[in-house]
Amino acid sequence: MVKICCIGAGYVGGPTMAVIALKCPHVEVAVVDISVPRINAWNSDQLPIYEPGLEDIVKQCRGKNLFFSTDVEKHVREADIVFVSVNTPTKTTGLGAGKAADLTYWESAARMIADVSVSDKIVVEKSTVPVKTAEAIEKILMHNSKGIKFQILSNPEFLAEGTAITDLFNPDRVLIGGRETPEGFKAVQTLKEVYANWVPENQIITTNLWSAELSKLAANAFLAQRISSVNAMSALCESTGADVTQVAYAVGTDSRIGPKFLNASVGFGGSCFQKDILNLVYICQCNGLPEVAEYWKQVIKINDYQKNRFVNRIVSSMFNTVSNKKVAILGFAFKKDTGDTRETPAIDVCKGLLGDKAQISIYDPQVTEDQIQRDLSMKKFDWDHPLHLQPMSPTTVKQVSVKWDAYEATKDAHAVCVLTEWDEFKSLDYQKIFDNMQKPAFIFDGRNVLNVDKLREIGFIVYSIGKPLDAWLKDMPAFV
């Protein structure tokens, strides 16, 4: 029986291994992590992450051929294939601070694999890593191998949160990169056979190691670039009276461009886009390509600009101050159908409003108060370190209250901001919300999910990203 072990029980490791266990009942799969609370959660009825469909799969396989454990060394020692899915945060100090990936956790995982192994192993990069990481890992393993042979593969994930299980069941492609040697080809084939249990062979792409590592960064950079492009257009649409939804639709019908990732919004978030682009920028700089680095840096700049523009629009519309005004935030996760708040635009919007002394009331159907307070009090990039290395009891931001009901959050508010496109926000009783708000009542739709005409009929002053402005908003120009 083939045994797979995955180091790291997070957003990538947990769902990926659960699906492998489901689709390969003949394979034993162990997910290991040094975080006791996280592993306890995976073994409980309350999983540590929310992803539609995940709970059913875990319950089906757990205890049969899927195991969650803190006994890292035991399972690594017994495994034939070891996936490494640990954090690769952006460095906050030292060489490459603010751009380079911190490979501390990867390196310690590699050293541990070398220490405990008693048989040959295939080691698979599952985390997003800089190009040439495999080379560094190879050196650590080879110099500590005690005669044991290791093959390094790159198998980046291309999951979208909220649809991760669907993406795993029906991937656009599975990418496996390996050394172009007989041993490398054999290792690639071994991993390919695992995925071939449910993925058609023509959708399993094999490349050399460096192409696989760079493909992940490139894919995220291209996707983020599309979002920044349409967001840049949204600013121009507001200034000219064009409608960004209509522009995006017209552009997206061109078969060379396509309609995906052309929804204007308050900005992109999630654990990968910003981190991977910064990483790409750093790699370009290190390889003597400053013009290429500058090009990709602009994608991040536009994203930051969009968030600042949104905050400036709120403040300028409300008589140039939100001091002591209640602003309701609907949605804190970076997108719908996930509880993930990593790099969510909501953090920067809330911090911008808090900087102007607003009182903030937040409702999100999947994000806890503890997580929100943690996010609002953490320094940039701290979120990407393992939980046990993050601040344990975040200082509570007194101007922030978290509600478990949209109506409670918006009661007596001067303004409502929609920052996540949760479906339930489309069907709220906005007449009821309007009646219980301070007047004039403002709605700032950062996701373009609300029916603007109906809201205006009720009496709201509405700002919707990239849409023609209310007369009121034209009289209150945003300083951006």
Short mmCIF file of C-alpha atoms in Angstrom, two decimals:
data_model
loop_
_atom_site.label_atom_id
_atom_site.label_comp_id
_atom_site.label_asym_id
_atom_site.label_seq_id
_atom_site.Cartn_x
_atom_site.Cartn_y
_atom_site.Cartn_z
CA MET A 1 0.00 0.00 0.00
CA VAL A 2 1.38 3.40 -1.01
CA LYS A 3 1.57 5.82 1.90
CA ILE A 4 1.36 9.59 1.45
CA CYS A 5 2.16 12.09 4.18
CA CYS A 6 1.45 15.82 3.92
CA ILE A 7 3.30 18.24 6.21
CA GLY A 8 0.94 21.15 6.83
CA ALA A 9 -2.78 20.90 7.61
CA GLY A 10 -3.88 24.22 6.15
CA TYR A 11 -6.01 25.45 3.25
CA VAL A 12 -3.99 23.48 0.69
CA GLY A 13 -2.89 20.35 2.56
CA GLY A 14 -6.22 19.51 4.20
CA PRO A 15 -8.59 19.60 1.19
CA THR A 16 -6.03 18.17 -1.28
CA MET A 17 -5.24 15.17 0.90
CA ALA A 18 -8.93 14.58 1.70
CA VAL A 19 -9.72 14.34 -2.03
CA ILE A 20 -6.72 12.06 -2.70
CA ALA A 21 -7.92 9.79 0.13
CA LEU A 22 -11.46 9.74 -1.32
CA LYS A 23 -10.35 9.04 -4.90
CA CYS A 24 -7.57 6.58 -3.97
CA PRO A 25 -9.01 4.21 -1.32
CA HIS A 26 -5.93 1.98 -1.77
CA VAL A 27 -3.61 4.80 -0.62
CA GLU A 28 -3.08 5.66 3.05
CA VAL A 29 -2.98 9.43 3.57
CA ALA A 30 -1.71 11.17 6.72
CA VAL A 31 -1.90 14.93 7.25
CA VAL A 32 0.51 16.12 9.93
CA ASP A 33 1.05 19.44 11.65
CA ILE A 34 2.78 20.62 14.82
CA SER A 35 -0.28 22.70 15.76
CA VAL A 36 -2.28 20.61 18.25
CA PRO A 37 -5.43 22.80 18.07
CA ARG A 38 -5.46 22.56 14.27
CA ILE A 39 -5.12 18.76 14.22
CA ASN A 40 -7.73 18.45 17.00
CA ALA A 41 -10.10 20.51 14.83
CA TRP A 42 -9.50 18.24 11.81
CA ASN A 43 -10.40 15.28 14.03
CA SER A 44 -13.57 16.97 15.35
CA ASP A 45 -16.98 17.90 13.94
CA GLN A 46 -15.86 21.52 13.56
CA LEU A 47 -13.17 21.55 10.86
CA PRO A 48 -10.59 24.38 11.04
CA ILE A 49 -11.47 25.68 7.57
CA TYR A 50 -14.77 26.19 5.77
CA GLU A 51 -14.96 24.91 2.22
CA PRO A 52 -18.21 23.66 0.61
CA GLY A 53 -18.17 19.86 0.34
CA LEU A 54 -15.05 19.36 2.47
CA GLU A 55 -16.76 18.18 5.64
CA ASP A 56 -18.57 15.30 3.89
CA ILE A 57 -15.34 14.00 2.35
CA VAL A 58 -13.39 14.18 5.61
CA LYS A 59 -16.14 12.34 7.51
CA GLN A 60 -16.28 9.68 4.80
CA CYS A 61 -12.51 8.95 4.82
CA ARG A 62 -11.30 9.90 8.29
CA GLY A 63 -10.14 6.87 10.28
CA LYS A 64 -10.23 4.64 7.17
CA ASN A 65 -7.42 5.83 4.91
CA LEU A 66 -7.24 9.50 5.99
CA PHE A 67 -5.55 10.42 9.28
CA PHE A 68 -4.73 13.72 10.98
CA SER A 69 -1.86 13.62 13.45
CA THR A 70 0.73 15.68 15.34
CA ASP A 71 3.17 12.75 15.21
CA VAL A 72 5.00 14.32 12.28
CA GLU A 73 8.17 12.21 12.37
CA LYS A 74 6.38 8.84 12.50
CA HIS A 75 4.25 9.51 9.43
CA VAL A 76 7.10 11.10 7.45
CA ARG A 77 9.31 8.10 8.22
CA GLU A 78 6.66 5.65 6.97
CA ALA A 79 5.67 7.59 3.82
CA ASP A 80 6.66 6.87 0.23
CA ILE A 81 5.58 10.33 -0.94
CA VAL A 82 5.89 13.41 1.30
CA PHE A 83 3.99 16.54 0.29
CA VAL A 84 5.28 19.72 1.92
CA SER A 85 2.57 22.33 2.30
CA VAL A 86 4.02 24.71 4.89
CA ASN A 87 3.83 28.50 5.03
CA THR A 88 6.14 30.51 2.77
CA PRO A 89 5.48 34.01 4.15
CA THR A 90 6.92 37.22 2.76
CA LYS A 91 10.08 38.18 4.66
CA THR A 92 9.55 41.09 7.03
CA THR A 93 13.23 41.69 7.88
CA GLY A 94 16.65 41.16 6.33
CA LEU A 95 17.58 40.54 2.69
CA GLY A 96 14.55 40.88 0.42
CA ALA A 97 12.25 42.16 3.22
CA GLY A 98 8.77 42.97 1.93
CA LYS A 99 9.24 40.94 -1.27
CA ALA A 100 11.20 37.68 -0.91
CA ALA A 101 9.62 34.48 0.37
CA ASP A 102 10.75 33.31 3.79
CA LEU A 103 11.77 29.66 3.39
CA THR A 104 12.45 29.04 7.10
CA TYR A 105 9.57 26.57 7.49
CA TRP A 106 10.41 24.79 4.24
CA GLU A 107 14.04 24.39 5.23
CA SER A 108 13.21 22.99 8.67
CA ALA A 109 10.74 20.56 7.06
CA ALA A 110 13.45 19.38 4.63
CA ARG A 111 15.98 18.88 7.44
CA MET A 112 13.42 16.92 9.45
CA ILE A 113 12.61 14.69 6.43
CA ALA A 114 16.33 13.97 6.00
CA ASP A 115 16.75 13.24 9.73
CA VAL A 116 13.90 10.75 10.14
CA SER A 117 13.91 8.96 6.76
CA VAL A 118 15.01 5.32 6.62
CA SER A 119 13.87 4.66 3.03
CA ASP A 120 13.92 6.42 -0.37
CA LYS A 121 11.26 9.12 -0.75
CA ILE A 122 9.62 11.42 -3.24
CA VAL A 123 9.36 14.93 -1.75
CA VAL A 124 6.69 17.11 -3.37
CA GLU A 125 6.59 20.92 -3.19
CA LYS A 126 2.97 21.84 -2.65
CA SER A 127 3.50 25.30 -1.14
CA THR A 128 3.96 28.22 -3.50
CA VAL A 129 7.72 28.66 -3.62
CA PRO A 130 10.24 30.81 -5.51
CA VAL A 131 11.84 29.36 -8.63
CA LYS A 132 14.90 27.23 -7.74
CA THR A 133 13.60 26.34 -4.25
CA ALA A 134 13.74 22.68 -5.29
CA GLU A 135 17.46 23.08 -5.85
CA ALA A 136 17.99 24.35 -2.30
CA ILE A 137 15.81 21.58 -0.85
CA GLU A 138 17.70 19.00 -2.89
CA LYS A 139 21.00 20.19 -1.44
CA ILE A 140 19.72 19.92 2.13
CA LEU A 141 18.35 16.43 1.53
CA MET A 142 21.41 15.17 -0.35
CA HIS A 143 23.86 16.42 2.25
CA ASN A 144 21.93 14.75 5.07
CA SER A 145 20.78 11.66 3.25
CA LYS A 146 22.80 8.86 4.91
CA GLY A 147 22.66 7.08 1.55
CA ILE A 148 18.88 7.47 1.17
CA LYS A 149 17.74 8.73 -2.23
CA PHE A 150 15.28 11.62 -2.54
CA GLN A 151 13.53 12.90 -5.65
CA ILE A 152 12.10 16.42 -5.52
CA LEU A 153 8.94 17.21 -7.50
CA SER A 154 7.04 20.47 -7.90
CA ASN A 155 3.25 20.03 -7.86
CA PRO A 156 1.76 23.51 -7.36
CA GLU A 157 -1.91 23.86 -6.45
CA PHE A 158 -4.30 25.97 -8.52
CA LEU A 159 -7.29 25.94 -6.16
CA ALA A 160 -9.72 28.80 -5.75
CA GLU A 161 -11.08 29.12 -2.24
CA GLY A 162 -14.82 28.59 -2.06
CA THR A 163 -14.62 26.09 -4.94
CA ALA A 164 -11.55 24.10 -3.83
CA ILE A 165 -13.33 20.72 -3.76
CA THR A 166 -14.83 21.22 -7.23
CA ASP A 167 -11.41 22.36 -8.45
CA LEU A 168 -9.81 19.21 -7.02
CA PHE A 169 -12.47 16.93 -8.51
CA ASN A 170 -12.31 18.56 -11.96
CA PRO A 171 -9.01 20.41 -12.31
CA ASP A 172 -8.16 22.43 -15.42
CA ARG A 173 -4.78 20.75 -15.15
CA VAL A 174 -2.50 18.99 -12.69
CA LEU A 175 1.09 20.18 -13.07
CA ILE A 176 4.03 18.00 -12.05
CA GLY A 177 7.62 19.15 -12.51
CA GLY A 178 10.64 16.94 -11.97
CA ARG A 179 14.29 16.46 -12.82
CA GLU A 180 14.89 15.37 -16.40
CA THR A 181 16.77 12.24 -15.33
CA PRO A 182 15.67 8.57 -15.31
CA GLU A 183 15.02 8.80 -11.53
CA GLY A 184 13.19 12.10 -12.00
CA PHE A 185 10.94 10.73 -14.76
CA LYS A 186 10.16 7.70 -12.56
CA ALA A 187 9.18 9.92 -9.62
CA VAL A 188 6.95 12.05 -11.88
CA GLN A 189 5.26 8.87 -13.13
CA THR A 190 4.64 7.66 -9.55
CA LEU A 191 2.84 10.89 -8.63
CA LYS A 192 1.05 10.96 -11.97
CA GLU A 193 -0.43 7.52 -11.20
CA VAL A 194 -1.97 8.90 -7.99
CA TYR A 195 -3.79 11.70 -9.83
CA ALA A 196 -4.68 9.40 -12.74
CA ASN A 197 -7.19 7.67 -10.44
CA TRP A 198 -9.62 10.48 -11.30
CA VAL A 199 -7.91 13.07 -13.56
CA PRO A 200 -7.80 12.36 -17.34
CA GLU A 201 -4.24 11.79 -18.45
CA ASN A 202 -4.26 14.63 -20.99
CA GLN A 203 -4.93 17.05 -18.11
CA ILE A 204 -1.81 15.98 -16.21
CA ILE A 205 1.00 18.19 -17.50
CA THR A 206 4.62 17.27 -16.83
CA THR A 207 7.47 19.80 -17.07
CA ASN A 208 10.93 20.39 -15.71
CA LEU A 209 11.19 21.58 -12.10
CA TRP A 210 11.76 25.25 -12.81
CA SER A 211 8.86 25.55 -15.26
CA ALA A 212 6.45 24.05 -12.70
CA GLU A 213 7.66 26.38 -9.94
CA LEU A 214 7.42 29.46 -12.16
CA SER A 215 4.02 28.45 -13.65
CA LYS A 216 2.35 28.87 -10.27
CA LEU A 217 3.70 32.40 -9.76
CA ALA A 218 2.90 33.26 -13.38
CA ALA A 219 -0.70 32.00 -13.15
CA ASN A 220 -1.42 34.07 -10.03
CA ALA A 221 0.29 37.13 -11.48
CA PHE A 222 -1.81 36.91 -14.68
CA LEU A 223 -5.05 36.53 -12.70
CA ALA A 224 -4.24 39.43 -10.37
CA GLN A 225 -3.23 41.53 -13.38
CA ARG A 226 -6.72 41.07 -14.89
CA ILE A 227 -8.35 42.26 -11.66
CA SER A 228 -6.06 45.29 -11.42
CA SER A 229 -6.74 46.08 -15.09
CA VAL A 230 -10.51 46.13 -14.68
CA ASN A 231 -10.18 48.05 -11.39
CA ALA A 232 -8.04 50.68 -13.14
CA MET A 233 -10.84 50.96 -15.74
CA SER A 234 -13.44 51.32 -12.94
CA ALA A 235 -11.83 54.59 -11.83
CA LEU A 236 -12.00 55.93 -15.39
CA CYS A 237 -15.63 54.76 -15.74
CA GLU A 238 -16.67 56.77 -12.68
CA SER A 239 -14.98 59.88 -14.07
CA THR A 240 -16.57 59.57 -17.51
CA GLY A 241 -20.05 58.17 -16.74
CA ALA A 242 -19.29 54.79 -18.28
CA ASP A 243 -20.42 51.59 -16.53
CA VAL A 244 -17.59 49.18 -15.75
CA THR A 245 -19.95 46.17 -15.83
CA GLN A 246 -20.92 46.98 -19.41
CA VAL A 247 -17.31 47.66 -20.40
CA ALA A 248 -16.13 44.37 -18.80
CA TYR A 249 -18.91 42.45 -20.56
CA ALA A 250 -18.01 43.96 -23.94
CA VAL A 251 -14.32 43.20 -23.43
CA GLY A 252 -14.99 39.70 -22.07
CA THR A 253 -16.97 38.61 -25.14
CA ASP A 254 -13.71 38.76 -27.11
CA SER A 255 -12.73 35.08 -27.26
CA ARG A 256 -9.06 36.03 -26.92
CA ILE A 257 -9.76 37.67 -23.54
CA GLY A 258 -12.74 35.81 -22.01
CA PRO A 259 -15.07 36.95 -19.22
CA LYS A 260 -13.38 35.53 -16.09
CA PHE A 261 -11.73 37.73 -13.45
CA LEU A 262 -13.15 40.91 -14.99
CA ASN A 263 -15.42 41.89 -12.08
CA ALA A 264 -14.47 45.29 -10.69
CA SER A 265 -14.22 45.33 -6.91
CA VAL A 266 -12.65 47.03 -3.92
CA GLY A 267 -9.52 44.97 -4.64
CA PHE A 268 -8.16 41.42 -4.65
CA GLY A 269 -7.20 39.49 -1.53
CA GLY A 270 -6.33 35.96 -0.48
CA SER A 271 -3.11 34.33 0.56
CA CYS A 272 -1.44 34.12 -2.84
CA PHE A 273 -1.85 37.02 -5.22
CA GLN A 274 0.07 39.77 -3.44
CA LYS A 275 2.64 37.40 -1.95
CA ASP A 276 3.36 35.66 -5.26
CA ILE A 277 3.67 38.91 -7.21
CA LEU A 278 6.05 40.38 -4.63
CA ASN A 279 8.02 37.15 -4.89
CA LEU A 280 8.04 37.44 -8.69
CA VAL A 281 9.23 41.05 -8.40
CA TYR A 282 12.09 39.99 -6.14
CA ILE A 283 13.13 37.12 -8.44
CA CYS A 284 13.14 39.50 -11.44
CA GLN A 285 15.27 42.00 -9.53
CA CYS A 286 17.71 39.25 -8.46
CA ASN A 287 18.00 38.15 -12.09
CA GLY A 288 18.83 41.64 -13.34
CA LEU A 289 15.40 42.37 -14.85
CA PRO A 290 14.32 45.68 -13.19
CA GLU A 291 11.87 46.60 -15.99
CA VAL A 292 10.04 43.28 -15.64
CA ALA A 293 10.00 43.70 -11.83
CA GLU A 294 8.52 47.21 -12.22
CA TYR A 295 5.81 45.92 -14.56
CA TRP A 296 4.54 43.37 -12.04
CA LYS A 297 4.90 45.77 -9.13
CA GLN A 298 2.30 47.98 -10.81
CA VAL A 299 -0.35 45.23 -10.37
CA ILE A 300 0.07 45.57 -6.58
CA LYS A 301 0.12 49.37 -6.75
CA ILE A 302 -3.24 49.49 -8.56
CA ASN A 303 -4.72 47.10 -5.98
CA ASP A 304 -3.59 49.36 -3.12
CA TYR A 305 -4.83 52.41 -5.03
CA GLN A 306 -8.29 50.83 -5.43
CA LYS A 307 -8.64 50.19 -1.69
CA ASN A 308 -7.48 53.73 -0.84
CA ARG A 309 -9.84 55.16 -3.47
CA PHE A 310 -12.76 53.30 -1.89
CA VAL A 311 -11.99 54.67 1.60
CA ASN A 312 -11.51 58.18 0.22
CA ARG A 313 -14.87 57.95 -1.56
CA ILE A 314 -16.61 56.95 1.69
CA VAL A 315 -15.04 59.77 3.72
CA SER A 316 -15.49 62.49 1.09
CA SER A 317 -19.13 61.51 0.46
CA MET A 318 -19.95 61.80 4.15
CA PHE A 319 -19.01 65.50 4.47
CA ASN A 320 -15.30 64.70 4.54
CA THR A 321 -15.34 63.02 7.93
CA VAL A 322 -16.44 59.71 9.45
CA SER A 323 -15.24 60.62 12.93
CA ASN A 324 -17.57 58.95 15.49
CA LYS A 325 -19.93 57.88 12.71
CA LYS A 326 -21.05 54.26 12.63
CA VAL A 327 -20.02 52.45 9.45
CA ALA A 328 -21.40 48.93 8.95
CA ILE A 329 -19.16 46.47 7.12
CA LEU A 330 -20.98 43.57 5.43
CA GLY A 331 -18.44 40.86 4.65
CA PHE A 332 -14.89 40.51 5.97
CA ALA A 333 -13.65 37.37 4.16
CA PHE A 334 -11.71 38.09 0.96
CA LYS A 335 -14.40 36.33 -1.14
CA LYS A 336 -17.68 34.48 -0.62
CA ASP A 337 -17.92 30.83 0.48
CA THR A 338 -14.76 30.93 2.55
CA GLY A 339 -13.85 32.07 6.06
CA ASP A 340 -10.38 33.08 4.88
CA THR A 341 -9.38 36.67 5.67
CA ARG A 342 -5.77 36.63 4.49
CA GLU A 343 -4.98 39.91 2.68
CA THR A 344 -8.72 40.66 2.47
CA PRO A 345 -9.38 44.22 1.22
CA ALA A 346 -11.66 44.60 4.27
CA ILE A 347 -8.59 44.92 6.52
CA ASP A 348 -7.26 47.97 4.66
CA VAL A 349 -10.71 49.53 4.30
CA CYS A 350 -11.40 49.12 8.03
CA LYS A 351 -7.96 50.46 8.98
CA GLY A 352 -8.50 53.45 6.68
CA LEU A 353 -11.85 54.21 8.33
CA LEU A 354 -10.44 53.67 11.81
CA GLY A 355 -7.69 56.15 10.93
CA ASP A 356 -10.48 58.71 10.48
CA LYS A 357 -11.95 57.64 13.88
CA ALA A 358 -15.04 55.81 12.54
CA GLN A 359 -16.99 53.39 14.72
CA ILE A 360 -17.11 50.12 12.80
CA SER A 361 -19.70 47.35 13.06
CA ILE A 362 -18.88 44.16 11.14
CA TYR A 363 -20.93 41.15 10.04
CA ASP A 364 -19.59 38.16 8.12
CA PRO A 365 -21.36 34.77 8.11
CA GLN A 366 -18.10 32.78 8.38
CA VAL A 367 -15.49 34.92 10.14
CA THR A 368 -15.19 34.96 13.95
CA GLU A 369 -14.79 38.05 16.10
CA ASP A 370 -11.42 36.76 17.31
CA GLN A 371 -10.15 36.48 13.73
CA ILE A 372 -11.38 39.98 12.82
CA GLN A 373 -9.73 41.55 15.88
CA ARG A 374 -6.55 39.60 15.16
CA ASP A 375 -6.48 40.81 11.54
CA LEU A 376 -7.05 44.43 12.48
CA SER A 377 -4.29 44.44 15.12
CA MET A 378 -1.64 42.39 13.28
CA LYS A 379 1.25 43.83 11.31
CA LYS A 380 1.37 43.23 7.55
CA PHE A 381 2.56 39.71 6.60
CA ASP A 382 2.26 38.40 10.21
CA TRP A 383 -0.83 36.41 9.16
CA ASP A 384 1.31 34.08 7.04
CA HIS A 385 3.33 32.70 9.92
CA PRO A 386 2.05 29.55 11.66
CA LEU A 387 -0.71 30.27 14.17
CA HIS A 388 1.45 29.50 17.21
CA LEU A 389 3.89 32.25 16.13
CA GLN A 390 1.18 34.90 15.69
CA PRO A 391 0.15 37.25 18.52
CA MET A 392 -1.96 35.06 20.82
CA SER A 393 -4.39 37.56 22.32
CA PRO A 394 -4.70 40.46 19.93
CA THR A 395 -5.39 43.85 21.46
CA THR A 396 -9.07 44.50 20.90
CA VAL A 397 -9.72 47.47 18.66
CA LYS A 398 -12.29 49.35 20.75
CA GLN A 399 -13.86 51.15 17.79
CA VAL A 400 -14.80 47.77 16.26
CA SER A 401 -17.79 45.61 17.17
CA VAL A 402 -18.63 42.30 15.49
CA LYS A 403 -22.28 41.26 15.04
CA TRP A 404 -23.82 37.95 13.99
CA ASP A 405 -26.65 39.53 12.05
CA ALA A 406 -26.65 42.03 9.16
CA TYR A 407 -29.59 43.99 10.60
CA GLU A 408 -27.88 44.40 13.98
CA ALA A 409 -24.65 45.50 12.27
CA THR A 410 -26.42 48.17 10.20
CA LYS A 411 -28.72 49.51 12.96
CA ASP A 412 -28.14 53.26 13.54
CA ALA A 413 -25.31 53.25 10.98
CA HIS A 414 -24.54 56.26 8.82
CA ALA A 415 -23.20 54.05 6.04
CA VAL A 416 -23.10 50.42 4.89
CA CYS A 417 -20.11 49.00 2.98
CA VAL A 418 -20.43 45.68 1.14
CA LEU A 419 -16.93 44.18 1.00
CA THR A 420 -17.63 40.48 0.30
CA GLU A 421 -20.03 39.16 -2.35
CA TRP A 422 -21.93 36.76 -0.04
CA ASP A 423 -25.20 35.73 -1.74
CA GLU A 424 -27.25 36.59 1.35
CA PHE A 425 -26.37 40.28 0.99
CA LYS A 426 -28.34 40.41 -2.28
CA SER A 427 -31.58 39.35 -0.59
CA LEU A 428 -31.50 41.44 2.61
CA ASP A 429 -34.49 43.68 3.38
CA TYR A 430 -32.88 47.00 2.50
CA GLN A 431 -36.06 48.94 3.30
CA LYS A 432 -35.77 47.66 6.88
CA ILE A 433 -32.06 48.53 6.93
CA PHE A 434 -32.79 52.04 5.57
CA ASP A 435 -35.50 52.67 8.17
CA ASN A 436 -33.08 51.84 11.01
CA MET A 437 -30.15 53.94 9.73
CA GLN A 438 -29.11 57.56 10.30
CA LYS A 439 -30.00 59.89 7.42
CA PRO A 440 -28.73 60.58 4.84
CA ALA A 441 -28.14 56.83 4.52
CA PHE A 442 -25.19 55.73 2.37
CA ILE A 443 -24.38 52.39 0.73
CA PHE A 444 -20.93 51.75 -0.72
CA ASP A 445 -21.04 48.58 -2.79
CA GLY A 446 -17.46 47.34 -3.12
CA ARG A 447 -18.50 44.23 -5.06
CA ASN A 448 -21.22 45.47 -7.42
CA VAL A 449 -23.70 42.89 -6.12
CA LEU A 450 -26.64 45.12 -5.15
CA ASN A 451 -29.54 46.47 -7.20
CA VAL A 452 -28.56 50.13 -7.33
CA ASP A 453 -31.86 51.41 -8.80
CA LYS A 454 -33.96 49.75 -6.07
CA LEU A 455 -31.68 51.13 -3.35
CA ARG A 456 -32.01 54.64 -4.77
CA GLU A 457 -35.81 54.26 -4.87
CA ILE A 458 -35.73 53.40 -1.15
CA GLY A 459 -33.75 56.59 -0.50
CA PHE A 460 -30.12 55.48 -0.20
CA ILE A 461 -27.22 57.47 -1.62
CA VAL A 462 -25.37 54.71 -3.47
CA TYR A 463 -21.79 54.37 -4.61
CA SER A 464 -21.08 51.31 -6.74
CA ILE A 465 -17.55 50.76 -8.04
CA GLY A 466 -17.10 51.80 -11.66
CA LYS A 467 -20.76 52.87 -12.09
CA PRO A 468 -22.09 56.33 -13.00
CA LEU A 469 -22.10 58.47 -9.85
CA ASP A 470 -25.10 59.83 -7.93
CA ALA A 471 -25.47 63.59 -8.27
CA TRP A 472 -24.64 63.77 -4.55
CA LEU A 473 -21.32 62.00 -5.08
CA LYS A 474 -20.41 64.24 -8.03
CA ASP A 475 -20.79 67.25 -5.72
CA MET A 476 -18.47 65.58 -3.18
CA PRO A 477 -15.41 64.65 -5.28
CA ALA A 478 -13.11 62.04 -3.74
CA PHE A 479 -9.51 63.09 -3.26
CA VAL A 480 -7.61 60.16 -4.72
#
